[in-house]
Coordinates of C-alpha atoms in Angstrom, one line a residue:
X1 CA -49.3 301.7 196.6
X2 CA -52.8 302.8 195.4
X3 CA -51.2 306.0 193.9
X4 CA -49.1 304.0 191.4
X5 CA -51.2 303.7 188.2
X6 CA -49.1 302.8 185.2
X7 CA -50.7 301.7 181.9
X8 CA -51.6 298.0 181.7
X9 CA -48.6 297.2 179.4
X10 CA -46.1 298.7 181.9
X11 CA -47.9 296.8 184.8
X12 CA -47.6 293.5 182.8
X13 CA -43.9 294.1 182.1
X14 CA -43.4 294.8 185.8
X15 CA -45.1 291.6 186.9
X16 CA -43.3 289.6 184.2
X17 CA -39.9 290.9 185.3
X18 CA -40.4 290.2 189.0
X19 CA -41.9 286.8 188.4
X20 CA -39.0 285.6 186.1
X21 CA -36.5 287.0 188.6
X22 CA -38.1 285.0 191.4
X23 CA -38.0 281.7 189.6
X24 CA -41.3 281.5 187.9
X25 CA -40.7 280.0 184.5
X26 CA -37.4 278.2 185.4
X27 CA -36.6 274.5 185.5
X28 CA -39.8 272.5 185.1
X29 CA -41.8 275.8 185.2
X30 CA -43.0 278.1 182.5
X31 CA -44.1 281.7 182.0
X32 CA -46.7 282.4 179.3
X33 CA -48.0 285.7 178.1
X34 CA -49.5 286.0 174.6
X35 CA -47.6 288.6 172.6
X36 CA -50.6 289.3 170.4
X37 CA -54.3 288.8 171.3
X38 CA -55.2 288.2 167.7
X39 CA -55.8 284.4 167.3
X40 CA -55.9 283.9 171.1
X41 CA -58.9 282.7 173.0
X42 CA -61.1 285.6 173.9
X43 CA -60.9 286.4 177.7
X44 CA -57.9 284.2 178.4
X45 CA -55.8 285.6 181.3
X46 CA -52.8 287.7 180.5
X47 CA -50.4 285.5 182.3
X48 CA -50.2 281.8 183.1
X49 CA -47.1 280.8 185.0
X50 CA -45.6 277.9 187.0
X51 CA -42.5 277.5 189.2
X52 CA -42.6 273.7 188.5
X53 CA -44.9 273.0 191.4
X54 CA -47.5 275.9 191.6
X55 CA -49.6 277.3 188.9
X56 CA -51.0 280.9 188.6
X57 CA -53.5 282.4 186.2
X58 CA -53.5 286.2 186.4
X59 CA -55.5 288.8 184.5
X60 CA -53.7 292.1 184.7
X61 CA -55.6 295.4 184.6
X62 CA -54.8 299.1 185.3
X63 CA -56.3 300.3 188.6
X64 CA -59.5 301.5 186.7
X65 CA -59.5 298.9 183.9
X66 CA -62.7 296.9 183.4
X67 CA -63.0 293.2 182.7
X68 CA -64.8 292.1 179.6
X69 CA -67.6 289.6 179.9
X70 CA -65.3 287.0 178.2
X71 CA -62.6 287.7 180.8
X72 CA -65.0 287.3 183.7
X73 CA -66.4 284.0 182.2
X74 CA -62.9 282.5 181.8
X75 CA -61.8 283.6 185.3
X76 CA -65.0 282.0 186.6
X77 CA -64.3 278.7 184.8
X78 CA -60.6 278.6 185.8
X79 CA -61.5 279.3 189.5
X80 CA -63.7 276.2 189.6
X81 CA -60.6 274.1 188.9
X82 CA -57.6 276.1 190.2
X83 CA -57.0 277.8 193.5
X84 CA -54.7 280.5 192.2
X85 CA -56.7 282.6 189.7
X86 CA -56.2 286.3 190.2
X87 CA -57.1 289.7 189.0
X88 CA -54.1 291.9 189.7
X89 CA -53.9 295.7 189.5
X90 CA -51.0 298.1 190.2
X91 CA -52.7 299.1 193.5
X92 CA -52.3 295.4 194.6
X93 CA -48.5 295.4 193.9
X94 CA -47.4 294.6 197.4
X95 CA -49.8 291.6 197.6
X96 CA -48.8 290.4 194.1
X97 CA -45.1 290.5 195.1
X98 CA -45.8 288.6 198.3
X99 CA -47.6 285.9 196.3
X100 CA -44.7 285.7 193.8
X101 CA -42.1 285.7 196.5
X102 CA -44.0 282.9 198.2
X103 CA -43.3 284.4 201.6
X104 CA -46.1 282.3 203.0
X105 CA -46.8 278.6 202.3
X106 CA -48.2 278.8 198.8
X107 CA -51.0 276.4 199.5
X108 CA -52.1 278.4 202.5
X109 CA -51.8 281.8 200.8
X110 CA -55.0 283.8 200.8
X111 CA -55.4 287.0 198.8
X112 CA -57.9 289.7 198.3
X113 CA -56.9 289.6 194.6
X114 CA -57.9 285.9 194.3
X115 CA -60.8 285.5 191.8
X116 CA -63.8 283.7 193.3
X117 CA -66.8 282.9 191.1
X118 CA -69.8 284.9 192.2
X119 CA -73.0 283.9 190.4
X120 CA -75.0 286.8 189.2
X121 CA -72.4 289.4 190.5
X122 CA -71.1 291.4 187.6
X123 CA -69.1 293.9 189.6
X124 CA -66.1 295.6 188.1
X125 CA -63.7 294.1 190.6

């Protein structure tokens, strides 16, 4: 799937559509995506969603999009308190869908897209 490289807005819409169709945001859950960044906390992830039991924070970027320092800092802080903090790119689409479909036990799910704080490591991920 590495060849698929839509603009970030298209990627966000794709993730939103599949997540909502798979039950994220229903019942006791929610799906949050800020429509406008103006007035929002700098660096806050693009998506925060729940299925009523599980909680995901996901920053969405194009395949070559770079994180701002504020985004890295917020992802670092969130990852200290939550297991499901991700940086998702279109090239990760299959893995993202697997996470959203919950094809594995959610608590046992590991992912290369999972954000893990790395002190002093400012790679572009």
